[in-house]
Structures are given as structure tokens and as C-alpha cells.
Tab-separated table of C-alpha atoms in Angstrom:
chain	number	residue	atom	x	y	z
A	1	UNK	CA	-8.151	-4.159	12.962
A	2	UNK	CA	-6.626	-7.081	11.080
A	3	UNK	CA	-3.031	-7.629	12.174
A	4	UNK	CA	-0.579	-9.200	9.746
A	5	UNK	CA	2.598	-10.854	10.960
A	6	UNK	CA	5.430	-11.945	8.700
A	7	UNK	CA	8.220	-14.428	9.157
A	8	UNK	CA	11.117	-14.341	9.038
A	9	UNK	CA	12.085	-10.703	9.562
A	10	UNK	CA	14.949	-11.225	7.151
A	11	UNK	CA	16.578	-14.014	5.200
A	12	UNK	CA	19.643	-14.528	3.092
A	13	UNK	CA	19.473	-17.006	0.247
A	14	UNK	CA	22.049	-18.119	-2.289
A	15	UNK	CA	21.511	-17.127	-5.901
A	16	UNK	CA	19.293	-19.670	-7.611
A	17	UNK	CA	17.925	-21.013	-4.345
A	18	UNK	CA	14.365	-20.780	-3.007
A	19	UNK	CA	13.152	-18.025	-0.699
A	20	UNK	CA	9.963	-18.463	1.308
A	21	UNK	CA	8.154	-15.719	3.215
A	22	UNK	CA	5.157	-16.332	5.435
A	23	UNK	CA	2.290	-14.015	6.326
A	24	UNK	CA	-0.324	-14.743	8.957
A	25	UNK	CA	-3.505	-12.744	9.432
A	26	UNK	CA	-5.293	-12.279	12.763
A	27	UNK	CA	-8.563	-13.121	11.019
A	28	UNK	CA	-9.635	-14.617	7.737
A	29	UNK	CA	-9.381	-12.400	4.652
A	30	UNK	CA	-11.419	-14.798	2.516
A	31	UNK	CA	-14.411	-12.854	1.253
A	32	UNK	CA	-17.387	-15.177	0.961
A	33	UNK	CA	-19.189	-13.183	-1.735
A	34	UNK	CA	-16.421	-13.701	-4.304
A	35	UNK	CA	-14.560	-16.620	-2.681
A	36	UNK	CA	-11.311	-14.672	-2.970
A	37	UNK	CA	-8.621	-13.976	-0.413
A	38	UNK	CA	-8.074	-10.222	-0.209
A	39	UNK	CA	-4.324	-10.532	0.325
A	40	UNK	CA	-1.548	-8.968	-1.751
A	41	UNK	CA	2.241	-9.129	-1.833
A	42	UNK	CA	4.478	-6.176	-2.630
A	43	UNK	CA	8.177	-5.783	-3.344
A	44	UNK	CA	9.948	-2.608	-2.301
A	45	UNK	CA	13.461	-1.567	-3.216
A	46	UNK	CA	15.222	1.360	-1.493
A	47	UNK	CA	13.964	4.744	-2.612
A	48	UNK	CA	11.049	3.249	-4.537
A	49	UNK	CA	7.358	2.793	-3.800
A	50	UNK	CA	6.032	-0.703	-3.199
A	51	UNK	CA	5.411	-2.679	-6.363
A	52	UNK	CA	2.457	-5.064	-6.566
A	53	UNK	CA	3.579	-8.635	-7.237
A	54	UNK	CA	0.635	-10.830	-6.265
A	55	UNK	CA	-3.031	-10.059	-5.682
A	56	UNK	CA	-5.890	-12.277	-4.480
A	57	UNK	CA	-3.215	-14.298	-2.634
A	58	UNK	CA	-2.016	-16.129	-5.744
A	59	UNK	CA	-2.598	-14.059	-8.916
A	60	UNK	CA	0.665	-12.818	-10.358
A	61	UNK	CA	0.563	-9.307	-11.826
A	62	UNK	CA	1.358	-8.838	-15.507
A	63	UNK	CA	5.088	-8.578	-16.057
A	64	UNK	CA	6.049	-10.196	-12.769
A	65	UNK	CA	8.501	-13.085	-13.347
A	66	UNK	CA	7.014	-16.516	-12.845
A	67	UNK	CA	9.612	-17.340	-10.198
A	68	UNK	CA	7.325	-15.373	-7.846
A	69	UNK	CA	4.295	-17.277	-6.608
A	70	UNK	CA	1.745	-16.837	-3.845
A	71	UNK	CA	-0.241	-19.457	-2.008
A	72	UNK	CA	-2.470	-19.937	1.008
A	73	UNK	CA	-5.985	-19.069	2.044
A	74	UNK	CA	-7.916	-17.780	5.025
A	75	UNK	CA	-5.272	-16.697	7.496
A	76	UNK	CA	-1.992	-18.250	6.308
A	77	UNK	CA	-0.150	-17.191	3.189
A	78	UNK	CA	3.219	-17.713	1.552
A	79	UNK	CA	5.271	-15.854	-1.039
A	80	UNK	CA	7.848	-18.034	-2.765
A	81	UNK	CA	10.713	-16.951	-4.962
A	82	UNK	CA	11.651	-20.199	-6.645
A	83	UNK	CA	15.123	-19.218	-7.847
A	84	UNK	CA	16.476	-16.057	-6.268
A	85	UNK	CA	18.040	-13.537	-8.622
A	86	UNK	CA	20.225	-10.571	-7.699
A	87	UNK	CA	17.461	-8.142	-8.658
A	88	UNK	CA	15.126	-9.739	-6.078
A	89	UNK	CA	17.038	-8.187	-3.183
A	90	UNK	CA	14.323	-6.085	-1.568
A	91	UNK	CA	11.804	-5.891	1.243
A	92	UNK	CA	8.567	-7.820	0.796
A	93	UNK	CA	5.246	-6.924	2.399
A	94	UNK	CA	1.905	-8.623	2.623
A	95	UNK	CA	-1.247	-6.512	2.808
A	96	UNK	CA	-4.896	-7.220	3.429
A	97	UNK	CA	-7.577	-5.326	1.549
A	98	UNK	CA	-10.452	-7.242	3.097
A	99	UNK	CA	-11.507	-4.450	5.443
A	100	UNK	CA	-10.520	-0.990	6.559
A	101	UNK	CA	-8.148	-0.062	7.960
A	102	UNK	CA	-6.152	-1.773	5.236
A	103	UNK	CA	-3.067	-3.109	6.954
A	104	UNK	CA	0.401	-4.216	5.956
A	105	UNK	CA	2.763	-6.735	7.441
A	106	UNK	CA	6.024	-5.470	8.963
A	107	UNK	CA	8.054	-6.694	6.019
A	108	UNK	CA	10.721	-9.292	5.271
A	109	UNK	CA	14.121	-8.273	3.931
A	110	UNK	CA	15.624	-10.647	1.390
A	111	UNK	CA	19.334	-10.583	0.663
A	112	UNK	CA	21.914	-12.704	-1.089
A	113	UNK	CA	23.926	-15.177	0.962
B	1	UNK	CA	-0.984	3.450	-18.700
B	2	UNK	CA	-2.079	4.789	-15.336
B	3	UNK	CA	0.319	7.072	-13.509
B	4	UNK	CA	0.135	8.994	-10.259
B	5	UNK	CA	2.249	12.124	-9.800
B	6	UNK	CA	2.633	13.517	-6.301
B	7	UNK	CA	3.399	17.114	-5.423
B	8	UNK	CA	3.713	19.129	-2.261
B	9	UNK	CA	6.244	20.488	0.225
B	10	UNK	CA	8.824	18.292	1.873
B	11	UNK	CA	9.136	20.357	5.037
B	12	UNK	CA	6.291	21.300	7.353
B	13	UNK	CA	6.508	23.104	10.681
B	14	UNK	CA	5.026	21.530	13.807
B	15	UNK	CA	1.348	22.412	14.388
B	16	UNK	CA	0.886	23.357	10.738
B	17	UNK	CA	-0.927	21.513	7.946
B	18	UNK	CA	0.656	18.960	5.646
B	19	UNK	CA	-0.816	19.224	2.133
B	20	UNK	CA	-0.073	16.868	-0.754
B	21	UNK	CA	-1.674	16.351	-4.142
B	22	UNK	CA	-1.800	13.274	-6.349
B	23	UNK	CA	-2.470	13.919	-10.047
B	24	UNK	CA	-3.973	11.026	-11.995
B	25	UNK	CA	-3.287	10.221	-15.644
B	26	UNK	CA	-4.794	7.319	-17.527
B	27	UNK	CA	-7.745	6.898	-15.168
B	28	UNK	CA	-10.395	9.046	-13.517
B	29	UNK	CA	-10.725	10.029	-9.878
B	30	UNK	CA	-14.470	9.540	-10.459
B	31	UNK	CA	-13.990	5.927	-11.551
B	32	UNK	CA	-16.783	3.672	-10.293
B	33	UNK	CA	-14.318	0.807	-9.941
B	34	UNK	CA	-11.238	2.291	-8.334
B	35	UNK	CA	-10.506	3.944	-5.026
B	36	UNK	CA	-7.776	6.435	-4.221
B	37	UNK	CA	-5.613	6.119	-1.144
B	38	UNK	CA	-2.925	7.776	0.920
B	39	UNK	CA	-0.356	5.644	2.732
B	40	UNK	CA	2.736	6.659	4.662
B	41	UNK	CA	5.898	4.822	5.630
B	42	UNK	CA	8.294	5.439	8.469
B	43	UNK	CA	10.838	3.272	10.292
B	44	UNK	CA	8.753	3.361	13.470
B	45	UNK	CA	5.317	2.694	11.941
B	46	UNK	CA	6.119	0.754	8.764
B	47	UNK	CA	3.540	1.079	5.996
B	48	UNK	CA	0.491	2.788	7.446
B	49	UNK	CA	-2.760	3.253	5.569
B	50	UNK	CA	-4.202	6.729	6.160
B	51	UNK	CA	-7.407	6.857	4.173
B	52	UNK	CA	-9.217	6.732	0.863
B	53	UNK	CA	-11.786	8.441	-1.305
B	54	UNK	CA	-13.956	6.810	-3.915
B	55	UNK	CA	-17.054	7.422	-5.989
B	56	UNK	CA	-19.902	5.070	-6.599
B	57	UNK	CA	-23.216	6.872	-6.592
B	58	UNK	CA	-21.725	9.418	-4.208
B	59	UNK	CA	-18.334	10.291	-2.771
B	60	UNK	CA	-17.204	8.335	0.276
B	61	UNK	CA	-14.136	8.775	2.478
B	62	UNK	CA	-12.676	6.363	5.003
B	63	UNK	CA	-9.915	7.310	7.420
B	64	UNK	CA	-7.600	5.522	9.809
B	65	UNK	CA	-8.635	6.005	13.423
B	66	UNK	CA	-5.116	7.158	14.311
B	67	UNK	CA	-5.472	10.299	12.168
B	68	UNK	CA	-9.234	10.614	11.815
B	69	UNK	CA	-9.501	13.880	13.747
B	70	UNK	CA	-6.794	15.535	11.638
B	71	UNK	CA	-7.141	14.203	8.093
B	72	UNK	CA	-9.067	15.221	5.003
B	73	UNK	CA	-8.856	13.544	1.595
B	74	UNK	CA	-10.563	15.457	-1.186
B	75	UNK	CA	-11.156	14.535	-4.808
B	76	UNK	CA	-10.865	17.273	-7.418
B	77	UNK	CA	-12.750	16.183	-10.513
B	78	UNK	CA	-11.886	19.336	-12.485
B	79	UNK	CA	-8.171	18.534	-12.249
B	80	UNK	CA	-8.492	14.741	-11.993
B	81	UNK	CA	-6.549	14.562	-8.777
B	82	UNK	CA	-6.995	14.018	-5.070
B	83	UNK	CA	-5.376	15.601	-2.085
B	84	UNK	CA	-4.295	14.893	1.461
B	85	UNK	CA	-4.474	17.409	4.274
B	86	UNK	CA	-3.156	16.471	7.700
B	87	UNK	CA	-3.603	19.115	10.373
B	88	UNK	CA	-1.661	19.859	13.530
B	89	UNK	CA	1.370	17.834	12.511
B	90	UNK	CA	4.070	16.750	14.937
B	91	UNK	CA	7.501	15.204	14.332
B	92	UNK	CA	5.771	11.801	14.521
B	93	UNK	CA	4.147	12.612	11.168
B	94	UNK	CA	7.563	12.633	9.508
B	95	UNK	CA	7.406	9.909	6.845
B	96	UNK	CA	7.375	9.102	3.166
B	97	UNK	CA	3.845	9.684	1.900
B	98	UNK	CA	2.426	7.739	-1.034
B	99	UNK	CA	-0.765	7.954	-3.009
B	100	UNK	CA	-2.085	4.783	-4.603
B	101	UNK	CA	-4.905	3.437	-6.722
B	102	UNK	CA	-6.908	0.485	-5.525
B	103	UNK	CA	-8.344	-1.745	-8.240
B	104	UNK	CA	-8.667	-4.818	-6.105
B	105	UNK	CA	-5.255	-4.472	-4.510
B	106	UNK	CA	-3.078	-1.364	-4.683
B	107	UNK	CA	-1.779	-1.675	-8.194
B	108	UNK	CA	-0.483	1.827	-8.959
B	109	UNK	CA	1.577	3.984	-6.590
B	110	UNK	CA	2.884	7.513	-6.709
B	111	UNK	CA	6.590	8.140	-6.492
B	112	UNK	CA	6.474	9.092	-2.828
B	113	UNK	CA	7.093	12.394	-1.048
B	114	UNK	CA	9.482	12.657	1.875
B	115	UNK	CA	7.828	14.914	4.431
B	116	UNK	CA	9.784	16.155	7.418
B	117	UNK	CA	8.049	17.899	10.305
B	118	UNK	CA	10.529	20.258	11.861
B	119	UNK	CA	10.848	23.872	12.892
């Protein structure tokens, strides 16, 4: 199974400041046939299902604010919130859809400092 | 606009069967592009993928090893929905259960069902 680790477990950032979340995979999720990283980022607020923010490691979903960006390839990935807003308080998860079992990272909780 | 609507009981007795349904609108369970998944979330296990069903030239199911002996995911083309059955449940199966569509990543999720296993 592919194991995803995230760091930090939690972080508190001032409004308007940058938040950076890291995700590391135990093996590469770069699929050679399409040259795409099968890595997604989700945001989850209490009482809600996860919401897809980023797919293919760096492709922002329609309607997702451009302050959210994803980067990285292979085994190391980053989600960046360039200017934290109050509505961004949530847990964030990375997920690999390269191979079954599809696995999720343990999550990073983002709060306001 | 694709939506997934979950239904099923929130309380199941130990040793019994957990049964949930996910009704699809705006897409087809028989889609040759998508796949249909069940995921659960608990404080102890985090987000845990349970399994999927999808159709290409035939129906295929994949299940997590942790539940493989107890799980069945079935598509229902007549009602455009898919279901989860988890047999012989224990309190460790207490979780929020989600259905989701995979079109690449998991882009559409059901609202979630809180399932408690308790006598």
C-alpha cells in the first residue's frame, strides 16, 4: 500500500499570511502512461464531506480560489494557501489515486493565529 | 450537476449487516469513465477507502484488504445507484460513511452517514 504522510499535523497562520502543507508518498504516484501525478488535495470542514481542491497534484478545481495552489511531483507534494482567509479554517488531506487501495494522508488542521 | 444522495440506517447492532445506498443524479452508475466508491472516516482510522465498483466492458469491484471478507458493493442500474453492505459489524466499524465519484480524483461526495455500531 502507498502510505502518505503529512506535515505539519496542525498550523496556525495569521490572516493574509501563507500556509504551507506538505505531503510525502512512500512511492512515486507519477503515472508514466499519462505523465501525471495521481495526487489530490481535499479541504474538509466540520460536519461536511471532503471537498476536492486540487487534482493531478497542481490542477485547481473549478470554483476554487486561486490562493490555493498545488505543486510537486513523484513523492513530494505541497499545498499552499497564499493568503489565508477566515473561511480556510479546515482540515486538509492529500490522497493518492495511483493504485488501490486509494489512500489518504492523516490530515493537517489549519487555524487562525 | 452531479449529486450523490446517501440513505440508510444510522444505528446497527454488532454482528449484523450495515447497508447504505448512494443515489446518483446527473451521471450514470454505468458510466465508462467514472468509478463509484465508498469511504469511511473515524478518529482512529482517518479517511479509509473501502472499495469501488465501475463498468467498462464489464462490472469490476475492488475492495480494501481490511474489509474484503465482509464487504459487497453493488451497482443498481435500474435505480442508478450503488450500495454498500458490510457484514458482521463490530464497534470498530463505527464511522461516518461517504460515497464518492471518481473522475480522475474523487470530485463528488455524498453528504455522509453517521453509522454507530451498538447494541
